[in-house]
Amino acid sequence: MRGRGRFVGDIHMPGLREVAFLRSPAAHAKISSKAKSPDHAVDTFFSEDLIGVSPIVTRSSIPGYKVSQYPILATDRVRFVGEPVAMCVAKSRAIAEDLIEQVEIGYDDLPVIASCAGGRRENAELLHPEWGDNLFLETFFDSGVDEVIAKAPISVELEMTCARQTMHPMEGKGVLAWWDDRADQLVVHTSTQVPHMIRAGLAECLGIAQAQIRVAPPDVGGGFGYKCLLQPEEVAVAWLAATFKKPFRWTEDRREHLVAGANARQHEYHVKAYADAQGRLLALDAEVSVDTGAYSVWPFTACLEAAQAGGNLPGPYHLPAYRCRTYSVATNKPPFAPYRGVARPGVCFAMEQVIDAIAQKVGREAWEVRRDNLVPASAMPYTNITNKHYDSGDYPEALVAAKDMIGLEAFRAGAKRDDRGRYLGIGFASFTEQSAHGTKVFASWGLPLVPGFDQAHVKLTPDGALEVAAGIHTIGQGLETTLAQIAHEQTGVPLKHIRVTLGDTATTPFSTGAYASRGIVMSGGAVSRAAEVVAGRIKSIAAHLLQVEPAAVGFAEGRIFAANASVTYEDVGRAWYLRPDQLPETVNTAGLEATEGYKPEVDTGVFSYATHAVRLAVDPETGLVEILDYAIVEDCGRMVNPMIVEGQTYGGAAQGIGTALFEESPYDDNAQPLASTLLDYILPGPTELPTFRIDHRETLSPYSAHGIKGVGEGGAIAPPAAIVNAINDALSPLNATIRQVPASPQRIREAIRRARPSQATESRRDVAR
Amino acid sequence: MKSSAFELKHARTLGEATELLAGADGNAKVLAGGQSLVPMLNLRLARPKLLVDIKRASGFRELAADDKVFSIGAGWTHAEIEDGVLEDPTRGLLRSVAHGIAYRAVRNRGTMGGSLAHADPAADWVSTLAALGAVIVAQGGEEQPKRYAAESFVDGAFSTKLGESEVIAAIEVPRLSADASWAYQKICRKTGEFANAIGVAVLDQKAGIKRVLAGATSGSPALLPETAARLAEAGPGAACEIAAEEIRRVLPNLDIDTQELHAVAVRRALATLGGRQGR
Amino acid sequence: MTQVSMTVNGGGVAADVEPRTLLADFLRSELHLTGTHLGCEQGVCGACTVVLDGRIQRSCITFAADCNGADVTTIEGFDDDPTMQELREAFSECHALQCGFCTPGMLTTARDIVLRLGDIDERALREELSGNLCRCTGYVGIVAAVKKVAAGRKPNVAAAVAPVTVSRFEGSRSRPASLLATNGPVTRSSAAAKAAPIGGSAGGTSIEERVRVAAPPEQVWSILSDLKRVVPCVPGAEITSLDGEDLVGKVRISLGPIKVAFNGQAKVGMDSSKREGWLTGRGRDSGQGSSAAGSARWSVIADGPSASLIAVTLTWKLSGPLAQFNRAGLVQDVVRRLATAFAENLEASITGAAPPRRKTTLGGLGLIWSVIKARLFSRQ
């Protein structure tokens, strides 16, 4: 708040050179020629200059998965607009960009795959000719539905789509790399959520031993999933530093983020749902296509989205029969990355519309049908049809609470339009959020790097302060605060004397990083364990100093007590480090520090859940939507810090509202991106967002330390579903429905126009006037 | 994303600015507040060799008035107009429009003249001044300044009648009488964002002003003379009835959806006008 | 290099800067005041907001060289500012920041709101904050924090306003003629046309423009069958060489400050039996790296016994930065005007009238026109 944050772009270093990338203007082309400007040949780099560098290759253990070779700089082909083709270095970014303009690249256009349908068409141009088709992966799940379908009294069929999006942490990606001569080590300051994984990825691409790479992320200005990938630019800049032994930096600018940054969210759903006459689900028959882009990101693979979409579609409901086919289609667009919520905003968007459509069909209130289908508390723990193991909670209760908070009964009794002629509606969305899923789950998704035990190191200093180090990195989610709180609870050391260090591979133990809402559960668990161990050793030294049994010692008010006598943490620290002569022979020689690992015993994940309810107004003439009230009832288990839980939820919900109403990266038929500025790509601002209301439940998870469940992503999952359901509720008098996000004013106007009795009568009426 | 290199010259007078522009072979741009131009420079979409800064040029921020006309120097910022630092001859229309332009930090630097010269079809002044029947005064090479009617000043997206070496010096705004009423409706998705449609209505029977306009088209704003005549004769309700049809006629290139949206903006402006007259 | 001197956070600073150096980059790189963040460089996100001569401004769309004599305060310069102190405390208390990247700009804007407008309602407060984007908090804590500090404060809008001098208006009273660019007589119409394939690959946007000419089609076609006459009617086109059906040349297009010159090759041809001609080409702008593929088709259709319609269809496919700058169909508007100009030029080349006045950017026709006119008149 005083301008003292230190982000990648803020670092000053003598001799630092800035890097700019020449990016492909073509979505799909053969490179026919490459020419450097003769004046700047030494500052210009093509793929063939990057000797010893391997492309980014993400393998998956899932059978049938096809591997892409994601070049650091394009070799003979470009596969999306924005793909790096060359890089130039100079003393300033402006000059580096000048140099970029002097590079001449010849492109021979190839037919472009601009959509899932285009990629799956017979005889479609192949992005990766060796594959034989354009599918990273096709999956099929069938519990046996045909019999149920044949007998089901009610069915609905919906086609739904989510637009392509970009993620927009306010700080773009950035990386600064330099060579530490003394340590003979490549040092990489990169804006990342996953420093330890980046080290592994860089080592693989550069052919350098991991020990010779230190990844030390500075402050990170937001991540949301975008910064848990190894990016080609990151490899390229690291290569420059390792090769020339000088500091180099690239900072992503907003246009690069919009045009070339990893994309997310673009799903297409075709769902047939079957129910009984009351609206109880009998079966779901679904097809999901994900517009996955040209290459697989590392390490999350190009099939994580589709795998999660297929696995999570049944949602928080009791579903007896399920069939689902998924396609991860390679297209001439930037690679697909796991954005906050990963596939679940799309999944929830699809499933919750299905519930509303069934309710409409059976003539009941949507919330009632939802309640009747939710897994009841009495069934917990519950294993669903896709083998998700819901650990705890009362899903219907949260729904009913949200329904009461939003005031559904009073709303139904009131007017359907406001005094400005706007149509009013209420929509609901319920979901579960699998968080902190562990080894087995990730292994089942075929990831090349499967997270196991997260580790933390805790140490009492000679002057009685506590140092906590964890390999996870903070991206603004308040992790230092929550980890410090956990360490405090175990050791009693006052919060102001606890210092948390995160992320630096040189000073922290291994963690795969901050993603999948796992931070608080995994690293929190590791800190808790390490702190517990250190607490025990503090107690035994204190007990010796107080001449009592360790069991008689306790922590209170920042001191260590035995009955009325007490010592300070500094007394304990001093004894171990400076006055070992005061210690007994039997003292634990591991001292006042410990590294411990943690993963939940049942590592199928712990499931947070929530219901979002929204009341909104739709202007039928302009298509503009105003959110009038937004209520959230959520349960993330034990809340370590309620303010942070709420901050995460509001922030997620704000992004979800962006998905629902505003954010879209449109591509034309030639896969040219059409949003290159924040005037084309609308991020919701303070006037577009409501004052959220939130209510908490605290059902402790039986599987995690302290019963904590993850909370980072949930907020983003429900808004598209809740908002579209509310819009459709509002527009029901017009018989208009929208099945697409963002529900932009233009799409809403189109939906209303489509629902008019007929265009012909309309124009006749015009003439009559 | 940094601008390509250019030379920057500070003109002391508008005449000097004109000379600098004339000598630049079409490779110069005027820099006033730069709030529209600099983003395009940063994106390297615009790549002039010379920028002629006129912020401090004499003659750029003059004010002159009589009982019919208020002439506003082109260099006044949106925020100054918003704050009422200078008189608003339109009885609130200019202040209200100024307040709705982009964001305060942009309004503090962006100028009325700069916005007009940039001629983004969705910009507020383009529509407002056209609807008011203002006159845009430009300094060129000649002794006498050129005068352009605001409603035909913009040819299309980013394109105006302004010659390569002309600089907007002032905007002459007709004074509205105490009888006047006006309404301005902007339809956009987000505060501060460019409009998708603008409707403006100005009615001042005493001063003989009756104008209705559809703005934020993809090209130049469109006056709706028939709707305006109906407004003056039969009131806002009657004018609303014919607005959509006239919009379809004067903006035939727009698709139906956009035409309808413009009709909504205009009808809402007319309705607001009706509400104000009713008070 | 330009010399500038300014006051930054109370201290004098003098430096040589490149004219293109943004104020934000100057503060960050030269003065190491890295609290001013660059989030978009497009003037939208507000992370770079500083106080410049007493007013909040965007340092990412302001050049340092344009700030000579200015007084700048960045987030680092508010340590002794009591309002900022209150805001910082309120931001902490209300959890108004997560990643902290937007925070310096947000605080600077918040301070301006609190001091200038005082205690305003929440709707107005949210509007005033809308020039600063936060991606983490959903603005919940930010709005609460600013509200808290603003509570009970009085507005102070015109505090720094110097008296304004207004002189007597001496200008002309007459209104200049309104040269309305209407679609004129009913002879002309344009419409989005079905996209035609260009150079084998699908996609592209098309616009059709029709002009009615009072002459039978044979006569019109006899004139339009001369490629040397037709090609220069494409606005902004310059021919370097025309050899058989191979044309080398340049098309200049201007979109306000955006000027591009597509250098490239084209094939031209015609089919007299159908009375139609075409030009298909592609070119690249070396500066920006944008490229375009496009075609122009023109045909003559009978319209009654003694009149014809000239139909012009322009189809284009853009790639690179220009394609990606496509707010609200602006490019479409330009191409539509190109099509109009093309049709008008063809019409003029038939009727012998001078084409309507076009600026060089859209026309580039001045010289070419005089040549055509001479030929045309000699032929008639």
mmCIF file of N, CA and C in Angstrom, chain A residues 197-243:
data_model
loop_
_atom_site.group_PDB
_atom_site.id
_atom_site.type_symbol
_atom_site.label_atom_id
_atom_site.label_comp_id
_atom_site.label_asym_id
_atom_site.label_seq_id
_atom_site.Cartn_x
_atom_site.Cartn_y
_atom_site.Cartn_z
ATOM 1 N N MET A 197 7.425 -26.673 -9.429
ATOM 2 C CA MET A 197 7.135 -27.365 -10.696
ATOM 3 C C MET A 197 7.839 -26.667 -11.853
ATOM 4 N N ILE A 198 7.874 -25.329 -11.824
ATOM 5 C CA ILE A 198 8.551 -24.593 -12.898
ATOM 6 C C ILE A 198 10.012 -25.006 -12.962
ATOM 7 N N ARG A 199 10.611 -25.213 -11.798
ATOM 8 C CA ARG A 199 12.009 -25.642 -11.806
ATOM 9 C C ARG A 199 12.157 -26.965 -12.551
ATOM 10 N N ALA A 200 11.252 -27.879 -12.280
ATOM 11 C CA ALA A 200 11.327 -29.174 -12.967
ATOM 12 C C ALA A 200 11.118 -28.997 -14.476
ATOM 13 N N GLY A 201 10.168 -28.155 -14.833
ATOM 14 C CA GLY A 201 9.872 -27.943 -16.244
ATOM 15 C C GLY A 201 11.022 -27.277 -16.975
ATOM 16 N N LEU A 202 11.602 -26.264 -16.345
ATOM 17 C CA LEU A 202 12.737 -25.570 -16.974
ATOM 18 C C LEU A 202 13.902 -26.530 -17.164
ATOM 19 N N ALA A 203 14.168 -27.338 -16.139
ATOM 20 C CA ALA A 203 15.282 -28.278 -16.224
ATOM 21 C C ALA A 203 15.084 -29.218 -17.411
ATOM 22 N N GLU A 204 13.837 -29.666 -17.590
ATOM 23 C CA GLU A 204 13.552 -30.585 -18.680
ATOM 24 C C GLU A 204 13.750 -29.923 -20.048
ATOM 25 N N CYS A 205 13.231 -28.692 -20.193
ATOM 26 C CA CYS A 205 13.324 -28.025 -21.502
ATOM 27 C C CYS A 205 14.734 -27.531 -21.798
ATOM 28 N N LEU A 206 15.451 -27.106 -20.762
ATOM 29 C CA LEU A 206 16.780 -26.536 -20.996
ATOM 30 C C LEU A 206 17.886 -27.587 -20.940
ATOM 31 N N GLY A 207 17.586 -28.752 -20.410
ATOM 32 C CA GLY A 207 18.614 -29.776 -20.257
ATOM 33 C C GLY A 207 19.628 -29.415 -19.183
ATOM 34 N N ILE A 208 19.174 -28.747 -18.136
ATOM 35 C CA ILE A 208 20.042 -28.367 -17.018
ATOM 36 C C ILE A 208 19.570 -29.149 -15.791
ATOM 37 N N ALA A 209 20.504 -29.510 -14.913
ATOM 38 C CA ALA A 209 20.119 -30.219 -13.687
ATOM 39 C C ALA A 209 19.264 -29.308 -12.814
ATOM 40 N N GLN A 210 18.304 -29.902 -12.138
ATOM 41 C CA GLN A 210 17.423 -29.083 -11.296
ATOM 42 C C GLN A 210 18.210 -28.326 -10.226
ATOM 43 N N ALA A 211 19.285 -28.946 -9.725
ATOM 44 C CA ALA A 211 20.066 -28.291 -8.675
ATOM 45 C C ALA A 211 20.717 -27.005 -9.179
ATOM 46 N N GLN A 212 20.833 -26.907 -10.495
ATOM 47 C CA GLN A 212 21.469 -25.709 -11.034
ATOM 48 C C GLN A 212 20.441 -24.624 -11.373
ATOM 49 N N ILE A 213 19.234 -24.836 -10.958
ATOM 50 C CA ILE A 213 18.196 -23.834 -11.198
ATOM 51 C C ILE A 213 17.553 -23.467 -9.875
ATOM 52 N N ARG A 214 17.443 -22.173 -9.643
ATOM 53 C CA ARG A 214 16.703 -21.707 -8.476
ATOM 54 C C ARG A 214 15.539 -20.857 -8.991
ATOM 55 N N VAL A 215 14.345 -21.229 -8.604
ATOM 56 C CA VAL A 215 13.187 -20.422 -8.972
ATOM 57 C C VAL A 215 12.743 -19.668 -7.723
ATOM 58 N N ALA A 216 12.809 -18.347 -7.818
ATOM 59 C CA ALA A 216 12.504 -17.501 -6.662
ATOM 60 C C ALA A 216 11.468 -16.467 -7.066
ATOM 61 N N PRO A 217 10.210 -16.821 -6.932
ATOM 62 C CA PRO A 217 9.183 -15.883 -7.394
ATOM 63 C C PRO A 217 9.071 -14.674 -6.469
ATOM 64 N N PRO A 218 8.981 -13.478 -7.028
ATOM 65 C CA PRO A 218 8.721 -12.305 -6.199
ATOM 66 C C PRO A 218 7.227 -12.209 -5.918
ATOM 67 N N ASP A 219 6.725 -11.026 -5.589
ATOM 68 C CA ASP A 219 5.285 -10.878 -5.410
ATOM 69 C C ASP A 219 4.576 -11.226 -6.714
ATOM 70 N N VAL A 220 3.438 -11.840 -6.584
ATOM 71 C CA VAL A 220 2.686 -12.252 -7.767
ATOM 72 C C VAL A 220 1.339 -11.521 -7.754
ATOM 73 N N GLY A 221 1.108 -10.774 -8.833
ATOM 74 C CA GLY A 221 -0.102 -9.941 -8.892
ATOM 75 C C GLY A 221 -1.304 -10.669 -9.414
ATOM 76 N N GLY A 222 -1.657 -11.740 -8.733
ATOM 77 C CA GLY A 222 -2.810 -12.529 -9.140
ATOM 78 C C GLY A 222 -2.384 -13.678 -10.032
ATOM 79 N N GLY A 223 -3.094 -14.810 -9.927
ATOM 80 C CA GLY A 223 -2.728 -15.977 -10.724
ATOM 81 C C GLY A 223 -3.920 -16.572 -11.432
ATOM 82 N N PHE A 224 -4.868 -17.093 -10.651
ATOM 83 C CA PHE A 224 -6.140 -17.636 -11.147
ATOM 84 C C PHE A 224 -5.970 -18.833 -12.067
ATOM 85 N N GLY A 225 -4.811 -19.449 -12.051
ATOM 86 C CA GLY A 225 -4.575 -20.605 -12.907
ATOM 87 C C GLY A 225 -3.606 -20.285 -14.030
ATOM 88 N N TYR A 226 -3.611 -19.034 -14.481
ATOM 89 C CA TYR A 226 -2.750 -18.657 -15.600
ATOM 90 C C TYR A 226 -1.279 -18.852 -15.257
ATOM 91 N N LYS A 227 -0.957 -18.666 -13.971
ATOM 92 C CA LYS A 227 0.446 -18.708 -13.604
ATOM 93 C C LYS A 227 0.847 -20.059 -12.998
ATOM 94 N N CYS A 228 0.113 -21.104 -13.371
ATOM 95 C CA CYS A 228 0.578 -22.419 -12.932
ATOM 96 C C CYS A 228 1.037 -23.236 -14.132
ATOM 97 N N LEU A 229 1.445 -22.537 -15.180
ATOM 98 C CA LEU A 229 1.905 -23.213 -16.388
ATOM 99 C C LEU A 229 3.355 -22.856 -16.651
ATOM 100 N N LEU A 230 4.046 -23.757 -17.320
ATOM 101 C CA LEU A 230 5.361 -23.418 -17.862
ATOM 102 C C LEU A 230 5.108 -22.789 -19.229
ATOM 103 N N GLN A 231 5.561 -21.556 -19.398
ATOM 104 C CA GLN A 231 5.290 -20.886 -20.669
ATOM 105 C C GLN A 231 6.537 -20.871 -21.544
ATOM 106 N N PRO A 232 6.343 -20.897 -22.858
ATOM 107 C CA PRO A 232 7.496 -20.864 -23.757
ATOM 108 C C PRO A 232 8.374 -19.636 -23.507
ATOM 109 N N GLU A 233 7.725 -18.511 -23.215
ATOM 110 C CA GLU A 233 8.498 -17.286 -22.970
ATOM 111 C C GLU A 233 9.405 -17.452 -21.757
ATOM 112 N N GLU A 234 8.910 -18.205 -20.773
ATOM 113 C CA GLU A 234 9.670 -18.447 -19.548
ATOM 114 C C GLU A 234 10.933 -19.261 -19.881
ATOM 115 N N VAL A 235 10.740 -20.266 -20.717
ATOM 116 C CA VAL A 235 11.875 -21.102 -21.122
ATOM 117 C C VAL A 235 12.860 -20.265 -21.939
ATOM 118 N N ALA A 236 12.329 -19.449 -22.845
ATOM 119 C CA ALA A 236 13.192 -18.660 -23.730
ATOM 120 C C ALA A 236 14.052 -17.687 -22.935
ATOM 121 N N VAL A 237 13.437 -17.009 -21.970
ATOM 122 C CA VAL A 237 14.183 -16.029 -21.175
ATOM 123 C C VAL A 237 15.207 -16.744 -20.290
ATOM 124 N N ALA A 238 14.830 -17.876 -19.737
ATOM 125 C CA ALA A 238 15.775 -18.646 -18.930
ATOM 126 C C ALA A 238 16.957 -19.102 -19.789
ATOM 127 N N TRP A 239 16.662 -19.486 -21.032
ATOM 128 C CA TRP A 239 17.734 -19.901 -21.941
ATOM 129 C C TRP A 239 18.699 -18.751 -22.211
ATOM 130 N N LEU A 240 18.153 -17.559 -22.427
ATOM 131 C CA LEU A 240 19.009 -16.388 -22.669
ATOM 132 C C LEU A 240 19.968 -16.191 -21.494
ATOM 133 N N ALA A 241 19.413 -16.240 -20.277
ATOM 134 C CA ALA A 241 20.243 -15.998 -19.088
ATOM 135 C C ALA A 241 21.284 -17.098 -18.918
ATOM 136 N N ALA A 242 20.868 -18.336 -19.157
ATOM 137 C CA ALA A 242 21.797 -19.449 -18.979
ATOM 138 C C ALA A 242 22.879 -19.435 -20.057
ATOM 139 N N THR A 243 22.535 -18.929 -21.236
ATOM 140 C CA THR A 243 23.477 -18.933 -22.347
ATOM 141 C C THR A 243 24.429 -17.749 -22.278
#
